[in-house]
Coordinates of C-alpha atoms and ligand atoms in Angstrom, one line a residue:
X1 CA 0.0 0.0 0.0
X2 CA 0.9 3.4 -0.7
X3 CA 2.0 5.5 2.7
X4 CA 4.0 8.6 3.2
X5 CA 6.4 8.8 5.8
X6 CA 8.7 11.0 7.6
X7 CA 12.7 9.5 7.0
X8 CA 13.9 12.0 10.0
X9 CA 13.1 15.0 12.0
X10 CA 13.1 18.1 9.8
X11 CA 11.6 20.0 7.4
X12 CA 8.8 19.0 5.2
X13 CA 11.4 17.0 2.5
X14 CA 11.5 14.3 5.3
X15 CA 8.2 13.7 4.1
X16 CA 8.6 11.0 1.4
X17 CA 6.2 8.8 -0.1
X18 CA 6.8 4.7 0.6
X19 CA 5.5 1.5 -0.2
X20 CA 5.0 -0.6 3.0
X21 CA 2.3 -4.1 3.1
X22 CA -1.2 -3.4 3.8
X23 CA -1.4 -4.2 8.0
X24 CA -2.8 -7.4 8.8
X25 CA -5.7 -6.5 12.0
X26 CA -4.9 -7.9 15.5
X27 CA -7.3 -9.9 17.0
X28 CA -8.8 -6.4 18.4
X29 CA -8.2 -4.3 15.6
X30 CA -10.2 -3.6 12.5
X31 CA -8.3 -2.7 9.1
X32 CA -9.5 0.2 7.9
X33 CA -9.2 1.5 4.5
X34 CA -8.7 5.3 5.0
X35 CA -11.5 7.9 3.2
X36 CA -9.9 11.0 5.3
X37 CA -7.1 12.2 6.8
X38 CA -7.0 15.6 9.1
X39 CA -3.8 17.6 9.8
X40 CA -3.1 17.4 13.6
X41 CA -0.2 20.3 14.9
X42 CA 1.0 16.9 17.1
X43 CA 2.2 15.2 13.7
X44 CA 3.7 18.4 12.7
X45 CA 5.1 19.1 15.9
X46 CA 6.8 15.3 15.3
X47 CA 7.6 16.1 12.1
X48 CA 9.5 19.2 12.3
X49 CA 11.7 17.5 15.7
X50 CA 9.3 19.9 18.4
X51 CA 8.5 16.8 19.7
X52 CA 10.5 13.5 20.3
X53 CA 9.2 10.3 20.2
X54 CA 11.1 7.1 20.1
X55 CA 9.3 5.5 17.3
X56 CA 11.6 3.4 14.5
X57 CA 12.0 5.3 11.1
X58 CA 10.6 5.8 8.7
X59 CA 7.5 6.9 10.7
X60 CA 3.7 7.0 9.0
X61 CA 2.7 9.9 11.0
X62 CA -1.3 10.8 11.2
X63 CA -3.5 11.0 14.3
X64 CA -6.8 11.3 12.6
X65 CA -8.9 9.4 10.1
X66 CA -11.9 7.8 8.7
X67 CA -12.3 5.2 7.2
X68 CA -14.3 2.0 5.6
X69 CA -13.8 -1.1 7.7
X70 CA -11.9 -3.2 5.3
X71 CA -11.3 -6.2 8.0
X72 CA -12.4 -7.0 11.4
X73 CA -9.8 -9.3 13.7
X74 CA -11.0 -12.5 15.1
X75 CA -12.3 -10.9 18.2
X76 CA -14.3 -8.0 16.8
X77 CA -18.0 -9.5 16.9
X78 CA -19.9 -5.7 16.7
X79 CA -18.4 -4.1 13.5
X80 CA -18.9 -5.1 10.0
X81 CA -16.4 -4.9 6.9
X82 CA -18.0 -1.8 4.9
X83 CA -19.2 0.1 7.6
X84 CA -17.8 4.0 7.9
X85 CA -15.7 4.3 11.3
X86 CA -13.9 7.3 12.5
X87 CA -10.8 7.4 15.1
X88 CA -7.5 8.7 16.6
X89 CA -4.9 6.5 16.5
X90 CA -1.3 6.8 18.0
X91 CA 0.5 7.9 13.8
X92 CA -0.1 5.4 10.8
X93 CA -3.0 7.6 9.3
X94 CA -0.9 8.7 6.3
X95 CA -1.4 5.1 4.2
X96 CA -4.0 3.7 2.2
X97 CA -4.9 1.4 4.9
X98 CA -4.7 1.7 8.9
X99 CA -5.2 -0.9 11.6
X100 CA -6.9 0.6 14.7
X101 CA -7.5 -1.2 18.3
X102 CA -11.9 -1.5 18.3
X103 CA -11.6 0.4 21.4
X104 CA -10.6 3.7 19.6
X105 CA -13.1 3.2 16.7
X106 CA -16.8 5.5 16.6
X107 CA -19.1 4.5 13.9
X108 CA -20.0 7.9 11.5
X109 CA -22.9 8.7 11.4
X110 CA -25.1 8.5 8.0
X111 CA -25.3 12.5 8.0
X112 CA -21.7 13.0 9.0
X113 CA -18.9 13.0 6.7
X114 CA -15.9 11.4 5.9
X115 CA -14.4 15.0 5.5
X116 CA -16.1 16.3 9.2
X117 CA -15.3 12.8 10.9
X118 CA -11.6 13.2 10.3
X119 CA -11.7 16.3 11.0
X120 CA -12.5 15.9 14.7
X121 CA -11.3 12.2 15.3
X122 CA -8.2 14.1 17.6
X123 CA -9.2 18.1 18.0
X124 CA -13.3 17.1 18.6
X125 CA -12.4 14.3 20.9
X126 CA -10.0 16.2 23.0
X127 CA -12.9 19.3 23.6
X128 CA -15.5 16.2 24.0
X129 CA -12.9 15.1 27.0
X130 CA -12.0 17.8 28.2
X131 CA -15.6 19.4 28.2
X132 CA -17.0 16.4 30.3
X133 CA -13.8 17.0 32.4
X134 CA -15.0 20.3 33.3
X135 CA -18.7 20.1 33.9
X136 CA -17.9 17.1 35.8
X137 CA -15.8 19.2 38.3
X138 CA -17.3 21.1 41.1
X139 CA -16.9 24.4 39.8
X140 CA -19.2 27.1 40.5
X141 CA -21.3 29.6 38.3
X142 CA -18.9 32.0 36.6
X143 CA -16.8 33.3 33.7
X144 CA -14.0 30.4 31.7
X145 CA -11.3 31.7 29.3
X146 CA -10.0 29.9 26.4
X147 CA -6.6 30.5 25.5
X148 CA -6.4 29.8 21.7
X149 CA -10.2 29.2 21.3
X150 CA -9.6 30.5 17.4
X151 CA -8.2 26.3 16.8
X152 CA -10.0 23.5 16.4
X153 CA -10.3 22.4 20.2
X154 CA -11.2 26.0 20.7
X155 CA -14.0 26.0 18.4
X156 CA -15.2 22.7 19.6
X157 CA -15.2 23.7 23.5
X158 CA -16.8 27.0 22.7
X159 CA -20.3 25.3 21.4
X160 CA -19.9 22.4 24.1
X161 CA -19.0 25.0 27.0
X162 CA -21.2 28.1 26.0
X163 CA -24.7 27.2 28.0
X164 CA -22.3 26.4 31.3
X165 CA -20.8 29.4 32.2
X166 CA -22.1 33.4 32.6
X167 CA -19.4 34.8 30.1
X168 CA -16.7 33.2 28.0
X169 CA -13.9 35.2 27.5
X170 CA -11.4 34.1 24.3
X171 CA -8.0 34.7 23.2
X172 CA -7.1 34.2 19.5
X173 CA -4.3 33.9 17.1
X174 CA -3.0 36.8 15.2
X175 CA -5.8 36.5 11.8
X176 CA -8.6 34.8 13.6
X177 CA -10.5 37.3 15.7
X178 CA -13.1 38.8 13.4
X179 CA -13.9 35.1 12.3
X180 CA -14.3 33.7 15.5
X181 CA -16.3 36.3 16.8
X182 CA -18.7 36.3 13.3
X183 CA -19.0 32.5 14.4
X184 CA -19.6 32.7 18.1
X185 CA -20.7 35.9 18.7
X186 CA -21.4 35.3 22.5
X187 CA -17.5 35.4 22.9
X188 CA -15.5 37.8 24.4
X189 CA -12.0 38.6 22.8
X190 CA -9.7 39.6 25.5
X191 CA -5.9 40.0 25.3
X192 CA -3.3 40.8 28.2
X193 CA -4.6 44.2 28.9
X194 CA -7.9 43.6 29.3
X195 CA -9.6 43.9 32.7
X196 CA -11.5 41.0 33.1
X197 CA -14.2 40.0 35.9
X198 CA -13.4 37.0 38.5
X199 CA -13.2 33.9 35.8
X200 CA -13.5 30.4 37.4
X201 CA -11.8 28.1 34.8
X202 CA -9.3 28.5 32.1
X203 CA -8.6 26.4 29.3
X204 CA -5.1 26.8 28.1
X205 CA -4.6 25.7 24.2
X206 CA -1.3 27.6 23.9
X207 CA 1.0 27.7 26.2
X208 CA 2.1 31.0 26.3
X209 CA 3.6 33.6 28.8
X210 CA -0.2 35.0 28.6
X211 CA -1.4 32.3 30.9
X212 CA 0.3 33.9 33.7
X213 CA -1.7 37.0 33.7
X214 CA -5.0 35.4 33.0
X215 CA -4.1 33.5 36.2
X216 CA -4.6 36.3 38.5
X217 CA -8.1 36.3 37.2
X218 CA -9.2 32.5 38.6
X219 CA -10.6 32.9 42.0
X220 CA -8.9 30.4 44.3
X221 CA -11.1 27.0 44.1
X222 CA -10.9 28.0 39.8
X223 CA -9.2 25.3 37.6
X224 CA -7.3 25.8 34.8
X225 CA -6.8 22.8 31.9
X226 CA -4.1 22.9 29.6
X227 CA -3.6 20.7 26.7
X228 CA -0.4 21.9 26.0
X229 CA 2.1 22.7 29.4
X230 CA 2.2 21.8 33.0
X231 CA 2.2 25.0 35.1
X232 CA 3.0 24.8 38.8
X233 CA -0.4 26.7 40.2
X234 CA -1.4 24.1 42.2
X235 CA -4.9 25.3 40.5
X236 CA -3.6 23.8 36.9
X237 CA -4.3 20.9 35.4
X238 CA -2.4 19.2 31.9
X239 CA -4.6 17.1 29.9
X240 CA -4.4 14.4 27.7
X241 CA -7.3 12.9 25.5
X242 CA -6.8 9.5 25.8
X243 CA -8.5 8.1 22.6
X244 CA -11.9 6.5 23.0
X245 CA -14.1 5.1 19.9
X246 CA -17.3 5.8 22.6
X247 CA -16.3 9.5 23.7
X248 CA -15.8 9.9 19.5
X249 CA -19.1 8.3 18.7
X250 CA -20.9 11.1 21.1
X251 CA -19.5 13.9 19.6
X252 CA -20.1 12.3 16.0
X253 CA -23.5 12.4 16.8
X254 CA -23.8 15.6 18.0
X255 CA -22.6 16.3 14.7
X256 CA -24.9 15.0 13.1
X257 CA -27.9 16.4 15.2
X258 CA -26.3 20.0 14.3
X259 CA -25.8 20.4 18.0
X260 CA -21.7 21.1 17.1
X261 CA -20.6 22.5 13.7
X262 CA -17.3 21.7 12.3
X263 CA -15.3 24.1 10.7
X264 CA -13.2 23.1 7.6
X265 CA -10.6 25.2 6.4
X266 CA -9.6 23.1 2.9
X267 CA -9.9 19.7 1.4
X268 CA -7.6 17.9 -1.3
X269 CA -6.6 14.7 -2.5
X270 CA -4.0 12.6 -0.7
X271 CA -0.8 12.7 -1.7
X272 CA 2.9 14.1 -0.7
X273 CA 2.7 16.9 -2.5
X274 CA -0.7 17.8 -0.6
X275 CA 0.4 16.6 2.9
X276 CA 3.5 18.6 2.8
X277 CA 1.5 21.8 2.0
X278 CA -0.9 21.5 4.1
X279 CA 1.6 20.2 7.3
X280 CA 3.0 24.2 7.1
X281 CA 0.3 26.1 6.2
X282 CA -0.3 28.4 9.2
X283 CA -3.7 30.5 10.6
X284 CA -6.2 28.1 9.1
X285 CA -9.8 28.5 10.1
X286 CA -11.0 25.2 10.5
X287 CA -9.4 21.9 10.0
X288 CA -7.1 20.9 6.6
X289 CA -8.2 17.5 5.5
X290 CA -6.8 15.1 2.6
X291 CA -9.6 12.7 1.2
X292 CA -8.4 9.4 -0.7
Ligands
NAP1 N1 -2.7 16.9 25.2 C1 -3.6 16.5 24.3 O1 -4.2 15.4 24.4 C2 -3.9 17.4 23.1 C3 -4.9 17.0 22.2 C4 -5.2 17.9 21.2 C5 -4.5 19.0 21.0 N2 -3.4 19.3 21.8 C6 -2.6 20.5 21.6 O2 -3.4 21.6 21.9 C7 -3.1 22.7 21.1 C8 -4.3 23.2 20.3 O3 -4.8 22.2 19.4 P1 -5.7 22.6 18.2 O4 -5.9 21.4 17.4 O5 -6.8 23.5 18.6 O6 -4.6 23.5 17.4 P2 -4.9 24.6 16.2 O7 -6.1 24.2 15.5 O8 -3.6 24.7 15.5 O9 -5.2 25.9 17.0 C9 -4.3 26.7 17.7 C10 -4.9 28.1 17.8 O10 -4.2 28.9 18.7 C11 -4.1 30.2 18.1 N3 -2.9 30.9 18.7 C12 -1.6 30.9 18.3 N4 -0.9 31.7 19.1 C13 -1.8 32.2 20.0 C14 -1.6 33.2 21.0 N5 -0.4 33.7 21.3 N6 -2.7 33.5 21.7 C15 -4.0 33.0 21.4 N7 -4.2 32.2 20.4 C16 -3.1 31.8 19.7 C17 -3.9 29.9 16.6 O11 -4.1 31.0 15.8 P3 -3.3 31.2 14.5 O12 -3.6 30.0 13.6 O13 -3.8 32.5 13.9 O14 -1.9 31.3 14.8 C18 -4.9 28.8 16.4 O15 -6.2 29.3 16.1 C19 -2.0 22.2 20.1 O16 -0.7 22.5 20.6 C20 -2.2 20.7 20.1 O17 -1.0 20.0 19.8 C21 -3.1 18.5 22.8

């Protein structure tokens, strides 16, 4: 099967097309063959060296897909071959064909795309997560922040969060505040010398120096979440989505009921040429997807 790799850390040249044998499905895995592929900053971030892992090269990088069961193992008895899944597994997205533990895999809903299904197999889960994280804390009434709501999990926590709290205040990338505010225009768009009022979570998608000064803002039994850094307020939180076919299947649905809308920034076809494009475009709106 066709698969593109990455031969070493670096730029996007690392990225090379290869010819590997189509994966043969554990006994609780299902071989998908792939309809979709989203662009996750994680595989970039692995990519470009940001972030080390210790995998064996060349690497088929590629955290979110959907897919056409193309095989079931011997121990999958609920899924049938043909049937449209979505998931996020750990790389091997970037091939024709992907073998994915059953645990990880949501079925897509008739209404749903292949193109919307990849799109939030990683980003949509982690604001699914981290959403029922939250509501499932004792906090009380008040105003949350998102730091870095203009991304994907930003989008995603804005429509899942937005009945919750009194006020949501937002941060945004340099090109992204008119569009987020045309989108949600309940938000707030706040930036380091804004006064705010007493906010009683923060969500932290960036990482930045900013966090520190939003921080003064949390009243003292606040939380703050961040996907990205581990900050030593004994108030903070770092999160991980730890991927789950029946937290995936929830949000898929609420997809398809309209209840969350997924943004996309672009589509194309699959390919090296594609996938190296789309791996540095920067300030996208929405998710960048390859179909196959
Ligand atoms: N731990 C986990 O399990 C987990 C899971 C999912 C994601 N993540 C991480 O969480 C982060 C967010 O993910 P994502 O998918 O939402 O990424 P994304 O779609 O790339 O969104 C990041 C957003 O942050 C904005 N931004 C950049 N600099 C900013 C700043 N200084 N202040 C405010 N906003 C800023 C960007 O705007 P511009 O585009 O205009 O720069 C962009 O809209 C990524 O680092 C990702 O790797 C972690």
């Amino acid at each position: 099967m066709r698969a593109i790799a990455m031969t070493k850390p670096g730029d996007i040249e690392v990225l090379q097309t290869i010819s590997l044998a189509r994966p043969i499905p554990k006994a609780k895995q299902v071989l998908l063959q792939n309809l979709a592929i989203a662009i996750e900053p994680y595989d970039c971030h692995v990519r470009s060296g940001k972030i080390k892992v210790n995998n064996p090269l060349p690497l088929v990088l590629g955290s979110s897909l959907a897919g056409r069961i193309h095989a079931v193992g011997e121990k999958v008895t609920d899924l049938k071959v043909g049937q449209r899944v979505a998931a996020s597994p750990h790389f091997r997205s970037y091939a024709e064909y992907t073998a994915v533990g059953r645990s990880q895999i949501a079925l897509i809903p008739d209404n749903v795309t292949d193109i919307q299904a990849a799109a939030v197999a990683l980003s949509g889960q982690t604001a699914w997560q981290l959403a029922e994280e939250i509501l499932g804390s004792s906090l009380s009434v008040g105003a949350l922040l998102i730091n870095g709501a203009s991304g994907n999990v930003g989008q995603i926590l804005i429509q899942l969060l937005a009945d919750h709290f009194s006020k949501i205040y937002v941060t945004t990338g340099s090109t992204s505040a008119a569009k987020l505010k045309r989108q949600f225009p309940q938000v707030e768009i706040v930036n380091s010398t804004t006064r705010l009022s007493p906010i009683v979570a923060i969500i932290d998608l960036v990482g930045n120096q900013a966090v520190s000064n939003y921080l003064k803002y949390l009243t003292s039994n606040g939380l703050l979440w961040s996907t990205v850094k581990q900050y030593s307020d004994r108030r903070c939180n770092l999160f991980s989505m730890k991927s789950n076919g029946q937290s995936l299947e929830k949000l898929l649905t609420a997809v398809a009921q309209s209840q969350v809308k997924v943004q996309i920034a672009r589509v194309a076809p699959f390919n090296l040429k594609n996938l190296r494009h789309f791996q540095i475009l920067q300030h996208q709106f929405g998710k960048l997807v390859l179909k196959f």
